[in-house]
Coordinates of C-alpha atoms in Angstrom, one line a residue:
M1 CA 11.1 -20.8 27.6
T2 CA 13.9 -22.4 25.6
M3 CA 16.5 -20.1 24.1
S4 CA 17.7 -22.5 21.4
S5 CA 17.8 -21.5 17.8
V6 CA 14.5 -21.1 16.0
Q7 CA 13.3 -20.9 12.4
D8 CA 11.6 -17.9 10.8
E9 CA 8.6 -18.1 8.4
D10 CA 11.0 -19.0 5.5
G11 CA 12.6 -21.8 7.4
R12 CA 15.9 -20.0 8.1
I13 CA 17.7 -20.5 11.3
V14 CA 17.7 -17.3 13.4
A15 CA 18.9 -16.4 16.8
P16 CA 16.4 -16.7 19.6
P17 CA 15.0 -13.5 21.2
S18 CA 16.9 -12.2 24.2
M19 CA 15.2 -11.7 27.6
A20 CA 15.2 -8.0 26.8
D21 CA 13.4 -8.7 23.5
L22 CA 10.8 -10.8 25.2
A23 CA 10.3 -8.2 27.9
T24 CA 10.0 -5.5 25.2
R25 CA 7.3 -7.4 23.3
A26 CA 5.4 -8.3 26.5
L27 CA 5.4 -4.7 27.7
R28 CA 4.5 -3.3 24.3
A29 CA 1.5 -5.7 24.1
M30 CA 0.4 -4.7 27.6
I31 CA 0.4 -1.1 26.6
L32 CA -1.3 -1.5 23.3
S33 CA -3.9 -3.8 24.7
G34 CA -4.8 -1.1 27.3
E35 CA -3.8 -3.3 30.2
L36 CA -1.2 -0.5 31.0
P37 CA -3.1 2.7 30.1
P38 CA -1.5 6.0 29.4
G39 CA -0.1 7.6 32.6
T40 CA 0.5 4.3 34.3
R41 CA 3.7 4.2 36.5
L42 CA 5.9 1.3 35.6
V43 CA 7.3 -0.1 38.8
E44 CA 10.4 -2.2 38.2
A45 CA 9.9 -4.6 41.1
K46 CA 6.4 -5.5 40.0
L47 CA 7.4 -5.9 36.4
T48 CA 10.3 -8.1 37.0
E49 CA 8.1 -10.4 39.0
R50 CA 5.3 -10.2 36.4
L51 CA 7.5 -10.9 33.4
G52 CA 10.0 -13.2 35.1
V53 CA 13.1 -11.2 34.1
S54 CA 15.8 -9.5 36.1
R55 CA 16.2 -5.7 36.2
P56 CA 18.9 -5.3 33.5
P57 CA 16.8 -6.8 30.6
L58 CA 13.7 -4.9 31.9
R59 CA 15.6 -1.6 31.9
E60 CA 16.8 -2.4 28.4
A61 CA 13.2 -3.0 27.3
L62 CA 12.1 0.3 28.9
Q63 CA 14.8 2.1 26.9
V64 CA 13.5 0.5 23.7
L65 CA 10.0 1.5 24.5
A66 CA 11.1 5.1 25.4
F67 CA 12.8 5.3 22.0
E68 CA 9.6 4.2 20.4
G69 CA 7.7 6.8 22.3
L70 CA 5.5 4.4 24.3
V71 CA 7.0 5.3 27.7
V72 CA 8.6 8.4 29.0
P73 CA 10.8 9.1 32.1
H74 CA 9.1 11.3 34.7
P75 CA 11.1 13.3 37.2
R76 CA 9.1 12.2 40.2
R77 CA 7.3 9.1 39.1
G78 CA 10.0 7.2 37.3
V79 CA 9.0 5.7 33.9
I80 CA 5.4 6.0 32.9
V81 CA 3.3 4.9 29.9
R82 CA 3.1 8.0 27.6
P83 CA 0.1 10.1 28.7
L84 CA -2.3 11.3 26.2
T85 CA -4.0 14.7 26.6
R86 CA -7.2 15.9 25.1
H87 CA -5.1 18.1 22.8
D88 CA -2.9 15.1 21.8
V89 CA -6.0 13.2 20.8
Y90 CA -7.2 16.1 18.8
E91 CA -3.9 16.3 16.9
I92 CA -3.6 12.6 16.3
V93 CA -7.2 12.0 15.2
T94 CA -7.4 15.0 12.9
L95 CA -4.0 14.2 11.2
R96 CA -4.9 10.6 10.9
E97 CA -8.2 11.4 9.2
E98 CA -6.6 13.9 6.8
L99 CA -4.0 11.4 5.7
E100 CA -6.5 8.7 5.3
A101 CA -8.9 11.0 3.3
F102 CA -6.0 12.1 1.0
A103 CA -5.0 8.5 0.4
V104 CA -8.6 7.5 -0.4
R105 CA -9.1 10.4 -2.9
I106 CA -6.1 9.4 -5.0
G107 CA -6.1 5.6 -4.3
I108 CA -9.7 4.6 -5.0
P109 CA -10.8 3.1 -7.3
V110 CA -7.9 0.8 -6.7
R111 CA -5.7 0.5 -9.7
S112 CA -3.2 -2.0 -8.3
P113 CA -4.4 -5.6 -7.6
E114 CA -1.3 -6.1 -5.4
R115 CA -2.2 -3.2 -3.1
L116 CA -5.8 -4.4 -2.7
Q117 CA -4.5 -7.9 -1.9
A118 CA -2.3 -6.3 0.8
C119 CA -5.5 -4.9 2.4
R120 CA -7.1 -8.4 2.3
D121 CA -3.9 -10.0 3.8
A122 CA -3.9 -7.3 6.5
L123 CA -7.5 -8.0 7.3
A124 CA -6.8 -11.8 7.5
A125 CA -3.9 -11.1 10.0
F126 CA -6.2 -8.8 11.9
E127 CA -8.9 -11.5 12.1
Q128 CA -6.3 -14.1 13.2
A129 CA -5.3 -11.8 16.1
S130 CA -8.9 -11.6 17.1
R131 CA -9.2 -15.4 17.1
D132 CA -6.0 -15.6 19.2
G133 CA -7.4 -13.2 21.7
D134 CA -4.2 -11.2 22.1
E135 CA -5.4 -7.6 22.4
G136 CA -1.9 -6.1 22.1
V137 CA -1.3 -7.9 18.8
F138 CA -4.9 -7.1 17.8
T139 CA -4.2 -3.4 18.1
Q140 CA -1.1 -3.7 16.0
R141 CA -2.9 -5.7 13.3
K142 CA -5.7 -3.1 13.3
Y143 CA -3.2 -0.3 12.7
D144 CA -1.6 -2.5 9.9
F145 CA -5.0 -2.8 8.2
H146 CA -5.5 1.0 8.2
Q147 CA -2.0 1.5 6.9
S148 CA -2.7 -0.9 4.0
I149 CA -5.7 1.4 3.1
V150 CA -3.3 4.4 3.1
A151 CA -0.9 2.5 0.9
L152 CA -3.6 2.1 -1.7
A153 CA -2.6 5.6 -2.9
G154 CA 0.9 4.5 -3.9
H155 CA 2.1 7.7 -2.3
E156 CA 5.2 6.9 -0.3
R157 CA 5.4 10.2 1.5
V158 CA 1.9 9.9 2.7
T159 CA 2.5 6.3 3.8
E160 CA 5.7 7.4 5.7
A161 CA 3.8 10.3 7.4
Y162 CA 1.1 7.8 8.5
R163 CA 3.7 5.3 9.7
A164 CA 5.4 8.1 11.8
L165 CA 2.1 8.3 13.7
S166 CA 2.0 4.5 14.2
L167 CA 2.5 4.1 17.9
Q168 CA 0.5 7.3 18.8
M169 CA -2.4 6.0 16.8
Q170 CA -2.1 2.6 18.4
L171 CA -2.3 4.3 21.9
C172 CA -5.5 5.9 20.7
M173 CA -6.8 2.6 19.3
A174 CA -6.1 1.0 22.7
L175 CA -8.1 3.7 24.4
N176 CA -10.9 3.3 21.8
R177 CA -10.9 -0.5 22.4
S178 CA -11.2 0.1 26.1
A179 CA -14.3 2.2 25.4
R180 CA -15.8 -0.5 23.3
R181 CA -14.7 -3.6 25.2
D182 CA -18.0 -4.3 27.0
G183 CA -20.2 -3.7 23.9
E184 CA -18.1 -5.1 21.0
S185 CA -16.1 -8.3 20.8
L186 CA -12.8 -8.6 19.0
M187 CA -14.5 -10.3 16.1
Q188 CA -17.2 -7.7 15.8
N189 CA -14.5 -5.1 15.6
V190 CA -13.0 -7.1 12.7
E191 CA -16.4 -7.3 11.0
R192 CA -16.6 -3.5 11.0
H193 CA -13.3 -3.4 9.2
R194 CA -14.4 -6.2 6.8
E195 CA -17.4 -4.0 5.9
L196 CA -15.0 -1.1 5.2
L197 CA -12.9 -3.2 2.9
T198 CA -16.0 -4.3 1.0
I199 CA -16.8 -0.6 0.4
I200 CA -13.2 0.0 -0.7
E201 CA -13.5 -2.8 -3.2
G202 CA -16.7 -1.1 -4.5
G203 CA -14.5 1.7 -5.9
D204 CA -16.4 4.7 -4.8
P205 CA -14.1 7.1 -2.9
E206 CA -17.0 9.2 -1.5
A207 CA -18.6 6.1 -0.1
V208 CA -15.3 5.1 1.5
L209 CA -14.9 8.6 3.0
R210 CA -18.4 8.4 4.5
A211 CA -17.6 5.0 5.9
L212 CA -14.4 6.2 7.5
A213 CA -16.1 9.2 9.0
D214 CA -18.6 6.8 10.7
H215 CA -16.0 4.2 11.5
G216 CA -15.8 4.4 15.3
H217 CA -14.4 7.5 16.7
G218 CA -17.7 8.5 18.2
S219 CA -17.7 6.2 21.2
F220 CA -14.0 6.9 21.7
L221 CA -14.6 10.6 21.9
D222 CA -17.6 10.3 24.1
A223 CA -16.4 7.6 26.5
V224 CA -12.7 8.3 26.8
V225 CA -11.6 11.9 25.9
D226 CA -13.6 13.4 28.7
Q227 CA -11.5 11.4 31.2
L228 CA -8.3 13.0 29.8
D229 CA -6.7 16.3 31.0
G230 CA -4.9 18.8 28.9
G231 CA -7.6 20.4 26.8
T232 CA -6.9 23.6 24.7
P233 CA -9.3 26.0 23.0
D234 CA -8.6 24.2 19.7
S235 CA -9.2 20.7 21.0
E236 CA -12.4 21.8 22.9
R237 CA -13.8 23.6 19.8
W238 CA -13.1 20.5 17.7
L239 CA -14.8 18.2 20.3
E240 CA -17.8 20.4 20.4
E241 CA -18.1 20.4 16.6
R242 CA -17.7 16.7 16.4
R243 CA -20.4 16.1 19.0
S244 CA -22.8 18.4 17.4
R245 CA -22.8 16.5 14.0

């Protein structure tokens, strides 16, 4: 890959990405696509060969991903993809749902054409990622679409709270995608979100809340969470209640 100067979307000359930047992007995509699932040990020798980089830029990339919370150092196993426990999933999913529900209640019907257009733009980017077939980018664009829904509320603190969960949610989304991969194509996943946007455009907050409640956690909880360790009384009670609905 050439390292000469490149242009950004506005035609401005920008510095090319460094090898560490490229390694960071590649590893992030592998994690968010589910290719490197939570708990995977990241072996430097294998990754340098896989990515075509030397150890210094790889270690720099791992430091960036550790700062982002996607990988963690482990005393005996080296660096691993951040594990998710059953209790982690319980906390991430319940907080996500509460933030989305709050945003829907105060943001729908949508009073800002610009905010609604941002949802449409996010869906278009999500669809393009599905056409490109890049599952790492696909997961990121899916999160972006959901964040655009939260932003409909025009409530900056709720948006910031949602953004703080970004990578943790994307890890859950990657696990969710792994549960659906055999039964749902990328474009079918996009179509589910297109239907959600249509309901949002309809302006009925209760209809949106019902759609979100039925949006896709079921297969995730049934097919993936039982494979995770680290349950607590709270998480087990929550799972039992969800499955009894």
